[in-house]
Coordinates of C-alpha atoms in Angstrom, one line a residue:
X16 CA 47.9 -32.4 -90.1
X17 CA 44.8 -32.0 -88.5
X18 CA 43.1 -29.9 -90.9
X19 CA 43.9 -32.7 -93.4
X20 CA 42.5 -34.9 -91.3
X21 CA 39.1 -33.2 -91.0
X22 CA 39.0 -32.7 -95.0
X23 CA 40.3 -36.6 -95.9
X24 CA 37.2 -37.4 -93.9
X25 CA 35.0 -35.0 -95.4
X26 CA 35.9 -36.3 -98.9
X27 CA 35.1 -39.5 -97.6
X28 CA 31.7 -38.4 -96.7
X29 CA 31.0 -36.7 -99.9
X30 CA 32.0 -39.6 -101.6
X31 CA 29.8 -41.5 -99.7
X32 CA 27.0 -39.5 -100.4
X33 CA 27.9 -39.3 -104.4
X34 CA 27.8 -43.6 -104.1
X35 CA 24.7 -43.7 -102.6
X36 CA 23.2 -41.0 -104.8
X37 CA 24.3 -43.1 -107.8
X38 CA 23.2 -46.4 -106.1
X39 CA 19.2 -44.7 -106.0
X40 CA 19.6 -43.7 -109.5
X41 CA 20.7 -47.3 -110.5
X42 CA 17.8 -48.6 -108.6
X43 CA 15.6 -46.0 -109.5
X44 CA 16.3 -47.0 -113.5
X45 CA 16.2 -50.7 -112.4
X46 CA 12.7 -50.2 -111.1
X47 CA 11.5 -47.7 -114.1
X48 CA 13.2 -51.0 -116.4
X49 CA 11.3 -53.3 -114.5
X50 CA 7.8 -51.5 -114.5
X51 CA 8.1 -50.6 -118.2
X52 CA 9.0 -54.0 -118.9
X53 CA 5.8 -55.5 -116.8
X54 CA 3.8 -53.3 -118.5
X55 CA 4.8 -54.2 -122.3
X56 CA 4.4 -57.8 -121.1
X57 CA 0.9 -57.3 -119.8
X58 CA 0.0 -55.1 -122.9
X59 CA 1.4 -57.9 -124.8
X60 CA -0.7 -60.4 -123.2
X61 CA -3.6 -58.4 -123.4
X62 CA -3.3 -57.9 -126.5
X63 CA -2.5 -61.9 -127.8
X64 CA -5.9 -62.2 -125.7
X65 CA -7.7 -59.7 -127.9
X66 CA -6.2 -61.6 -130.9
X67 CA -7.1 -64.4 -129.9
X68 CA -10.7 -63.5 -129.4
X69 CA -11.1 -61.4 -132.7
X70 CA -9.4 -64.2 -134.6
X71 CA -12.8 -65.6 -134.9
X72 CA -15.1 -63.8 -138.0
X73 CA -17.9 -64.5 -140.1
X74 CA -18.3 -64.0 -143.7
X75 CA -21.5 -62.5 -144.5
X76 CA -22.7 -64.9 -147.4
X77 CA -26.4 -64.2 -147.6
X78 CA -25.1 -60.2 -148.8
X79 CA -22.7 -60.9 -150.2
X80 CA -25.0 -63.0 -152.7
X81 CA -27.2 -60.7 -153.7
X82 CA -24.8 -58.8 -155.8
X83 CA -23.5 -61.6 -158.3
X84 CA -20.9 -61.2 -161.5
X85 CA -19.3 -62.6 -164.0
X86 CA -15.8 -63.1 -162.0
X87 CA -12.8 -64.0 -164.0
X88 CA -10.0 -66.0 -162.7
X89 CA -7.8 -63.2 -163.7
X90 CA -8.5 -61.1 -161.1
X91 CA -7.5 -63.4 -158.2
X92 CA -5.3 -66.0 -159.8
X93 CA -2.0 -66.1 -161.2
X94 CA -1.7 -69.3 -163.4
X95 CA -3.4 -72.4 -164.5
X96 CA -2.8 -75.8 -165.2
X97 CA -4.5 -78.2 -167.4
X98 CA -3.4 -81.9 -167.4
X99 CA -4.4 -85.2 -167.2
X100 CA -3.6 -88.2 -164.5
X101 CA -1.8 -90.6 -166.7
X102 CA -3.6 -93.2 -168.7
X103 CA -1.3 -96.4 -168.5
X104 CA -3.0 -99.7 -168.1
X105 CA -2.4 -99.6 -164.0
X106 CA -3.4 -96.5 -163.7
X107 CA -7.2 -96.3 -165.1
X108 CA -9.7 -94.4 -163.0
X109 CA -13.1 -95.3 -162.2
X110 CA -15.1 -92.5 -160.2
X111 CA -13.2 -90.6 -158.3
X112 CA -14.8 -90.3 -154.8
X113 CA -11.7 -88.8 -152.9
X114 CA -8.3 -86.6 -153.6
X115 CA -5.6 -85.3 -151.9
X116 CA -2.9 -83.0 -152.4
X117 CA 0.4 -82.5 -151.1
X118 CA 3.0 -80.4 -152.6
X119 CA 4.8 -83.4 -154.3
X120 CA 2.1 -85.7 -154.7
X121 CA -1.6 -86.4 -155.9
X122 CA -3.8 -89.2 -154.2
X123 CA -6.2 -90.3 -155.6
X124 CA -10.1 -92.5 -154.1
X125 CA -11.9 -94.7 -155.9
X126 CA -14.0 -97.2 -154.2
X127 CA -13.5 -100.1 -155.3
X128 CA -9.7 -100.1 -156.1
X129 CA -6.4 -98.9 -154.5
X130 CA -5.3 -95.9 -154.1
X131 CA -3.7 -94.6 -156.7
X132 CA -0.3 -92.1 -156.7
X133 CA 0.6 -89.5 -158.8
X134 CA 3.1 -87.2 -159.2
X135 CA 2.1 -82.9 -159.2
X136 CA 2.6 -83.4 -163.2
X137 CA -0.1 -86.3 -163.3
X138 CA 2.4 -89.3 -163.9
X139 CA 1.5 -92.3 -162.6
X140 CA 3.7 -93.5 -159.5
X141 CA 2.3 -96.5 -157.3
X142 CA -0.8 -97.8 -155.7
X143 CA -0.9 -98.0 -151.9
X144 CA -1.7 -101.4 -150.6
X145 CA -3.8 -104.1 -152.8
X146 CA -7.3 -105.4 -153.1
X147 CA -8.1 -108.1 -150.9
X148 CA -8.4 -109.5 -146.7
X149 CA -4.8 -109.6 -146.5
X150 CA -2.1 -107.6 -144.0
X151 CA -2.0 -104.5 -146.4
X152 CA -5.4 -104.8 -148.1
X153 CA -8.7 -104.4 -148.0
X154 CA -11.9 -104.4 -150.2
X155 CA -13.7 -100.8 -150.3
X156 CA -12.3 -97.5 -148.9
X157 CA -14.7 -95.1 -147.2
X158 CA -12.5 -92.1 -146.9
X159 CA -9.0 -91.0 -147.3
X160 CA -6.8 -89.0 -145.1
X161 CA -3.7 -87.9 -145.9
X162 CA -1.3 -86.5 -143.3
X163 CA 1.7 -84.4 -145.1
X164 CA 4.0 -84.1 -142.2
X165 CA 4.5 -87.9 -141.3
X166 CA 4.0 -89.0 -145.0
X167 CA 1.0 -90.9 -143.9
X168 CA -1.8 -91.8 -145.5
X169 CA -5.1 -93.6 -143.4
X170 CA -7.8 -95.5 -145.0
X171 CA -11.0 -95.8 -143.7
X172 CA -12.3 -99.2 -145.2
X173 CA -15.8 -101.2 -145.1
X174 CA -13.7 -103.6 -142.6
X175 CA -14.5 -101.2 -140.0
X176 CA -11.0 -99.9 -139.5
X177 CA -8.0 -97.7 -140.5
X178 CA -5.2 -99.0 -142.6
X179 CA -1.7 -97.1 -142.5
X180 CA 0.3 -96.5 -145.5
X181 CA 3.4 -94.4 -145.8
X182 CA 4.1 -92.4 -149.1
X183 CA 6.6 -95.4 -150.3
X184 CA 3.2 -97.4 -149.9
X185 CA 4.8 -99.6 -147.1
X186 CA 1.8 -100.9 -145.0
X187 CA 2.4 -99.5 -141.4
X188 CA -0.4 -100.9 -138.9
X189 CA -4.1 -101.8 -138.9
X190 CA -6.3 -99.4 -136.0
X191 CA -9.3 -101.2 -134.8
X192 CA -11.3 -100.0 -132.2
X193 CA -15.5 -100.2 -131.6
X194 CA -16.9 -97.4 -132.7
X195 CA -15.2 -98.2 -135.8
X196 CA -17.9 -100.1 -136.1
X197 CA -20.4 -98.0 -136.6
X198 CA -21.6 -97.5 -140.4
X199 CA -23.1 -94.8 -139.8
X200 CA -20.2 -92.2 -139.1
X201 CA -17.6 -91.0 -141.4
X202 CA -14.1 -91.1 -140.6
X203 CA -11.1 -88.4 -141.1
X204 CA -7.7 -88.1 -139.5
X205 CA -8.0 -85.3 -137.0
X206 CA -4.2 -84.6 -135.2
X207 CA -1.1 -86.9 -134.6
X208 CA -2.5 -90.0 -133.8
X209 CA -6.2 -89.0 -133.3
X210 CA -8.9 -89.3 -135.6
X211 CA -12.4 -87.8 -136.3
X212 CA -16.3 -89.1 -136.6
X213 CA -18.8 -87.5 -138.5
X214 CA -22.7 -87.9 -139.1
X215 CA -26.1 -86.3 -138.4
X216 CA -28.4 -86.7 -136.3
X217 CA -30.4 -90.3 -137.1
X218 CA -32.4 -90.8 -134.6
X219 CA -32.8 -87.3 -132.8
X220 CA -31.3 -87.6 -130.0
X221 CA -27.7 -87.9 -130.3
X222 CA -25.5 -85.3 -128.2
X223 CA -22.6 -85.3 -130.7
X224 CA -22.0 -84.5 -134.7
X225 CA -18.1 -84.5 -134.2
X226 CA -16.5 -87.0 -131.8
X227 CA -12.2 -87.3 -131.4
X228 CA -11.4 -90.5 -130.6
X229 CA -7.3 -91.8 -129.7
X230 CA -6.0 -95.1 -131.7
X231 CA -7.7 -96.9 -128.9
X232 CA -10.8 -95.4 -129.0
X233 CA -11.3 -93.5 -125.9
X234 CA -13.1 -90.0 -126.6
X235 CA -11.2 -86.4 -126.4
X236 CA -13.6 -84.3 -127.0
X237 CA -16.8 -83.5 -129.0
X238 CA -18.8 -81.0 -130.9
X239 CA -22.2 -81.2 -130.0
X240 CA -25.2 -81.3 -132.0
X241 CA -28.2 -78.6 -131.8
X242 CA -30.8 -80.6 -133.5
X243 CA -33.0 -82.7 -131.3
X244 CA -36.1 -84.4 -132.2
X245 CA -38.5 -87.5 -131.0
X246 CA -37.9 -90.6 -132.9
X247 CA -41.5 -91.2 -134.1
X248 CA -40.3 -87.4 -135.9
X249 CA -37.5 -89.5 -137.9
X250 CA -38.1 -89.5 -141.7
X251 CA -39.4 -92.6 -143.0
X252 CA -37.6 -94.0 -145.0
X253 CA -34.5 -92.1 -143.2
X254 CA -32.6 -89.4 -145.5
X255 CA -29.4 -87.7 -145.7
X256 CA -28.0 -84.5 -146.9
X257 CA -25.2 -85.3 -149.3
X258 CA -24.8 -83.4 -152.0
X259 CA -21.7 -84.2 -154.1
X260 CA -20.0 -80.4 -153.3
X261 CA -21.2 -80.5 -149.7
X262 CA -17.9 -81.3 -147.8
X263 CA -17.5 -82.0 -144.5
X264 CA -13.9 -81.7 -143.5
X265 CA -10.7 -79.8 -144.8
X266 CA -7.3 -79.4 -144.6
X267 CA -5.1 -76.1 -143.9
X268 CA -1.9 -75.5 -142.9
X269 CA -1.7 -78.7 -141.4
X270 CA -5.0 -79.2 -139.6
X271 CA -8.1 -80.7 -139.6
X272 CA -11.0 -77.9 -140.1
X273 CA -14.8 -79.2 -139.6
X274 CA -18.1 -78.2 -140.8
X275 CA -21.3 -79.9 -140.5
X276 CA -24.3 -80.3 -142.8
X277 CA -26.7 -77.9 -140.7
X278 CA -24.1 -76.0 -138.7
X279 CA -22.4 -73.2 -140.4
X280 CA -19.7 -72.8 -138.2
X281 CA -16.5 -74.1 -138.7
X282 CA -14.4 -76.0 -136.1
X283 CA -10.3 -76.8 -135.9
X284 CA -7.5 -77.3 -134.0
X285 CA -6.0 -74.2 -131.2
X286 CA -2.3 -74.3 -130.2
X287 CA -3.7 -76.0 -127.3
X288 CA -5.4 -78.6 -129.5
X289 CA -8.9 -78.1 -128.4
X290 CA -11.3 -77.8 -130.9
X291 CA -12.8 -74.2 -132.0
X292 CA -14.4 -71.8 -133.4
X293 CA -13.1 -70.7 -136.2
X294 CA -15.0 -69.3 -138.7
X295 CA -19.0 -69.0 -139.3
X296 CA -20.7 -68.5 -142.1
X297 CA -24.1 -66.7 -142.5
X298 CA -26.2 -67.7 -144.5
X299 CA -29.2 -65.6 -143.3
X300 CA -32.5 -66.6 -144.7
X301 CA -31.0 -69.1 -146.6
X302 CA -30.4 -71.4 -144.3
X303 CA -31.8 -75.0 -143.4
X304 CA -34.6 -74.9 -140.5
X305 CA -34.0 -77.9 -138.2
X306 CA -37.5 -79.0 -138.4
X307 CA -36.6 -79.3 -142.5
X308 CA -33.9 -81.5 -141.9
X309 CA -33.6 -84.3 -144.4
X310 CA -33.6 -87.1 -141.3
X311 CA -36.9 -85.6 -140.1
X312 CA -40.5 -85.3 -141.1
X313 CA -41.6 -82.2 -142.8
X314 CA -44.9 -80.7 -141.6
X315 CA -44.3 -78.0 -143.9
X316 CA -43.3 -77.0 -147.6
X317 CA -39.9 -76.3 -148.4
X318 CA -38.8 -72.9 -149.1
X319 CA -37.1 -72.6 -152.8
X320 CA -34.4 -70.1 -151.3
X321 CA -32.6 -72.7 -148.8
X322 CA -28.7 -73.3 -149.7
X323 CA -26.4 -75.7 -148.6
X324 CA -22.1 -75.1 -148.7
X325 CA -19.1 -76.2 -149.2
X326 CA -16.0 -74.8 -148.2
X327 CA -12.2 -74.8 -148.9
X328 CA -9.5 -72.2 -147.7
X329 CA -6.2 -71.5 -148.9
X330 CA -3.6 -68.9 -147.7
X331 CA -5.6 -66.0 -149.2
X332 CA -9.1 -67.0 -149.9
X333 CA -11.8 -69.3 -148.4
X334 CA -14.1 -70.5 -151.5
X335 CA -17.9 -71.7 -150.6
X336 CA -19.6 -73.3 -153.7
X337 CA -23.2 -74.0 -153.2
X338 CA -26.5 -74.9 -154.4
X339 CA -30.4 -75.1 -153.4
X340 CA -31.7 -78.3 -151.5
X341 CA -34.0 -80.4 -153.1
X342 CA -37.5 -81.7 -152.4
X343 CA -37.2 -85.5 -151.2
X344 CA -40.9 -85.8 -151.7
X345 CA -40.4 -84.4 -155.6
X346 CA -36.6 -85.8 -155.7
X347 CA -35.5 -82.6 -156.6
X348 CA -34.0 -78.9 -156.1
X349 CA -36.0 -76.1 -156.2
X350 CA -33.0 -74.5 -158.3
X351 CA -30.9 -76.1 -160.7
X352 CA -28.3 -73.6 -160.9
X353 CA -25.1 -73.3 -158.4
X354 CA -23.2 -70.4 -157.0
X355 CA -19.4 -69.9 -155.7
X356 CA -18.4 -67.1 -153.2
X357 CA -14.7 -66.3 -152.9
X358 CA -13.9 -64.5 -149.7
X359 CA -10.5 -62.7 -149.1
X360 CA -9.2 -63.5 -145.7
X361 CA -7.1 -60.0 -146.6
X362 CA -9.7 -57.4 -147.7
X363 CA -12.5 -59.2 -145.3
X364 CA -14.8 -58.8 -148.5
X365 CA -16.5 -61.5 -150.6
X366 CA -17.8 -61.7 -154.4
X367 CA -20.2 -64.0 -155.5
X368 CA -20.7 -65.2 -159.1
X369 CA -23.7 -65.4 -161.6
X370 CA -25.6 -68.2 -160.2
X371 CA -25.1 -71.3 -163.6
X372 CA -25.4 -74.7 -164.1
X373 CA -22.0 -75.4 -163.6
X374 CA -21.5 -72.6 -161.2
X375 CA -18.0 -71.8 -161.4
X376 CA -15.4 -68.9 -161.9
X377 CA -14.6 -68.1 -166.1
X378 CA -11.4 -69.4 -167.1
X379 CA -10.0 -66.2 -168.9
X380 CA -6.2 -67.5 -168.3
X381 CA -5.9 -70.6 -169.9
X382 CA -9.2 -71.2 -171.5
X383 CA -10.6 -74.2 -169.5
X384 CA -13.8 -75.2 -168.4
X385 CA -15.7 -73.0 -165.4
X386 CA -13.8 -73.2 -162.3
X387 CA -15.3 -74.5 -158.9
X388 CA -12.7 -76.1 -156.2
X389 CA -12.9 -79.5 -155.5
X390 CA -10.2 -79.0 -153.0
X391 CA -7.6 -76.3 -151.9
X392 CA -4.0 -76.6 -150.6
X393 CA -1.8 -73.5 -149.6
X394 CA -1.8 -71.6 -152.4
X395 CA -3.3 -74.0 -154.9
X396 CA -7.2 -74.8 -155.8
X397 CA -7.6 -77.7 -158.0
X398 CA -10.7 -79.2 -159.4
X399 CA -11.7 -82.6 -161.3
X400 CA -13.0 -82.6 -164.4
X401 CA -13.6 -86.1 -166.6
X402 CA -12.4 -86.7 -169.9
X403 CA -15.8 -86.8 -171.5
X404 CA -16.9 -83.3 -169.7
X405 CA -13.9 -81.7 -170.9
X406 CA -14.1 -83.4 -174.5
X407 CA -17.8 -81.6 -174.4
X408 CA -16.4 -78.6 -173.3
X409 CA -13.9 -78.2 -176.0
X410 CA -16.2 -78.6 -178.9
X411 CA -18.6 -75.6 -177.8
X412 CA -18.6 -72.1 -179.1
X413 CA -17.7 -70.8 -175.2
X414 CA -14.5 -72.3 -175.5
X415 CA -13.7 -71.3 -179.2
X416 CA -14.6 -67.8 -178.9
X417 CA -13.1 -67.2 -175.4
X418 CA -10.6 -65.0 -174.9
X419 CA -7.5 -65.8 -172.9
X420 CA -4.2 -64.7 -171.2
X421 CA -1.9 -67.2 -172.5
X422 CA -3.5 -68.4 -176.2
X423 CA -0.4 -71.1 -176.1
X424 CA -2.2 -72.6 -172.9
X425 CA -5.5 -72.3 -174.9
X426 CA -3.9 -73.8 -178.1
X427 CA -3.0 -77.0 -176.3
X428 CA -6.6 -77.1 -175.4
X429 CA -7.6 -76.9 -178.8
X430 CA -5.0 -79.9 -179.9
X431 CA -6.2 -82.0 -177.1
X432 CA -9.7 -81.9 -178.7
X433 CA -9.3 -83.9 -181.3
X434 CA -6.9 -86.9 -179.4
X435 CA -9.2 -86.7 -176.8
X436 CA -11.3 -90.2 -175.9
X437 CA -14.1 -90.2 -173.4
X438 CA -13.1 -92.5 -171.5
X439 CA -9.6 -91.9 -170.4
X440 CA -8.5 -90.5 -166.9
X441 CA -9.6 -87.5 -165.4
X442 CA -8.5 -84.2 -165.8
X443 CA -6.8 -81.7 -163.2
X444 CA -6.9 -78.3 -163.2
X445 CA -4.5 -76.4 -160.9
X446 CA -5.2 -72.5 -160.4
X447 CA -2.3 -70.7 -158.7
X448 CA -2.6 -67.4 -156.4

């Protein structure tokens, strides 16, 4: 009995010992979990850090220019569209200053009417507000914003403030707030209920180009300007750069992306919503000195090499058309003819085309006129082209002898040529990636 004794106990103890070996290997694994785990998390972090900062590139333009082609829109695009924004009586055009795309509708800016509503296909489908000093009117609009994921639309009018619209064309609200005021800015939607001030330097000493403002007008934050100058520098009379390509705001994927006239750096929204760098583009010895601003004196000649930009960005590409500044002593460029770079966001490489007086990409799929974006949306580029510039267009040899992708697309082209009046609506073209 004893003897049993002594071994029940001496199981017990080697049992003991077998727990608590298995309890240090649980731990053990537990802590080797835990460490492997911290240091995923930390390589993760690191690494969203690193993304972060290398999100941020620049697109070499002043290179990538001096190798220009003929580029076709075959080799990038998929499709395009040809049609016109509906003629009816209600629906007439005069100059189109503004447009706006969302992927059921088309909006359309002209100064000195409504807004105007189309479908994707062109039809005709309302006007947004009315023509007058009324709750839901007003005289002139100034720019158009148009906010996709609230079916908004904000109008910024000569009565110094922002009327509300919903897609229905319901007036929502009037915003009013002082710097409103101020003719001198441009105004843009920027996020969820803020909005966006744009202009140059004037006098020479203002600290800001951008400035976010909330609906009741306290500031958020700013981009500052790098261009200071004494006002007896100030150009007399004063000038402006404002060239009819030369864009100062964009939309992607929802937000609000910034460029200035003389900065080449492109601002927008972070998850945080601060605005940042995103994108710069150089442009070398092309670009602008500030004492050879258009708001300031020149004590010297202008170089004939100096380029301005636009810039539009889709999924894929980011397109900068652009063109030579002008003398404002002669009243005009040094170089008539226009370029187009088309960068892949991809491939990280750009082409540019043969610098023309249109300056646009060669329609090889459907047969239309050259290509150069007024605006871009996902995976869509569209430009404007009137009904007397595409009339021309069809009757020249380019467009007879060009060969196409889809001849049925160029045929309807052809048709159109001879029911075609000068002075109907505009004309869309949609090219498709």
């Amino acid at each position: 009995m004893k003897n049993l004794k002594v071994c029940y106990n001496q199981f017990r103890k080697n049992e003991c010992e077998i727990i608590n070996t298995r309890n240090l290997c649980n731990l053990l694994r537990l802590l080797l979990v835990v460490l492997l785990t911290c240091n995923l998390s930390c390589k993760d972090t690191a690494k969203k850090k690193k993304s972060e900062i290398n999100s941020f590139f620049k697109i070499p333009f002043s290179e990538i220019i001096t190798h220009q082609r003929e580029v076709n829109l075959s080799e990038f695009a998929n499709d395009v569209e040809i049609f016109q924004l509906e003629n009816t009586p209600e629906a007439l055009l005069g100059a189109i200053e503004d447009i706006g795309l969302t992927s059921d509708y088309i909006f359309v800016m002209c100064w000195a009417q409504p807004i105007l509503q189309f479908s994707r296909e062109g039809k005709f489908i309302k006007q947004i507000g009315a023509i007058g000093k009324g709750p839901g009117e007003y005289n002139i609009c100034l720019k158009m914003s148009i906010d996709e994921k609230s079916e908004q639309i904000y109008i910024y009018t000569t009565e110094q403030s922002i009327e509300v619209f919903n897609f229905n064309g319901d007036y929502i609200k009037t915003i009013k707030f002082p710097a409103l005021a101020s003719f001198m800015k441009y105004w843009v939607r920027g996020r969820d209920s803020t909005f966006v001030s744009y202009f140059e330097p004037i006098i020479g000493n203002e600290p800001y180009v951008f400035i976010e403002y909330n609906e009741q007008g306290d500031t958020l934050q700013t981009i500052p300007n790098y261009i200071f100058y004494d006002i007896e520098e100030q150009a007399d009379p004063p000038q402006i750069s404002l060239f009819e390509d030369q864009n100062f705001a964009y939309d992607f994927e929802y937000k609000l992306h910034l460029k200035g006239c003389y900065n080449d750096t492109i601002y927008s929204f972070d998850k945080a919503n601060r605005l940042v760098p995103k994108y710069f583009i150089d442009l070398g010895k092309h670009k602008l000195p500030p004492d050879l601003i258009y708001e300031r004196k020149w004590s010297r000649p202008l170089p004939g090499n100096l380029i301005w930009t636009g810039v539009h960005e889709t999924s894929d590409f980011i397109f900068i058309p652009y063109g030579y500044h002008f003398n404002k002593i002669k009243l005009e460029s040094e170089k008539k003819e226009r370029g187009l770079v088309l960068y892949s966001k991809k491939t990280q490489e750009g082409v540019a085309i043969i610098e023309t007086r249109t300056g646009g990409f060669k329609d090889d799929i459907a047969g239309g006129p050259d290509f150069c974006p007024t605006l871009a949306y996902d995976n869509v580029a569209l430009m404007v082209v009137s009904a007397m510039e595409m009339k021309q267009y069809l009757l020249t040899d380019q467009f007879k002898n060009k060969n196409v992708k889809f001849p049925e697309k160029k045929e309807k082209l052809n048709q159109l040529k001879r029911i075609i009046n000068e002075n109907d609506n505009d004309y869309l073209i949609l090219v498709k990636f």
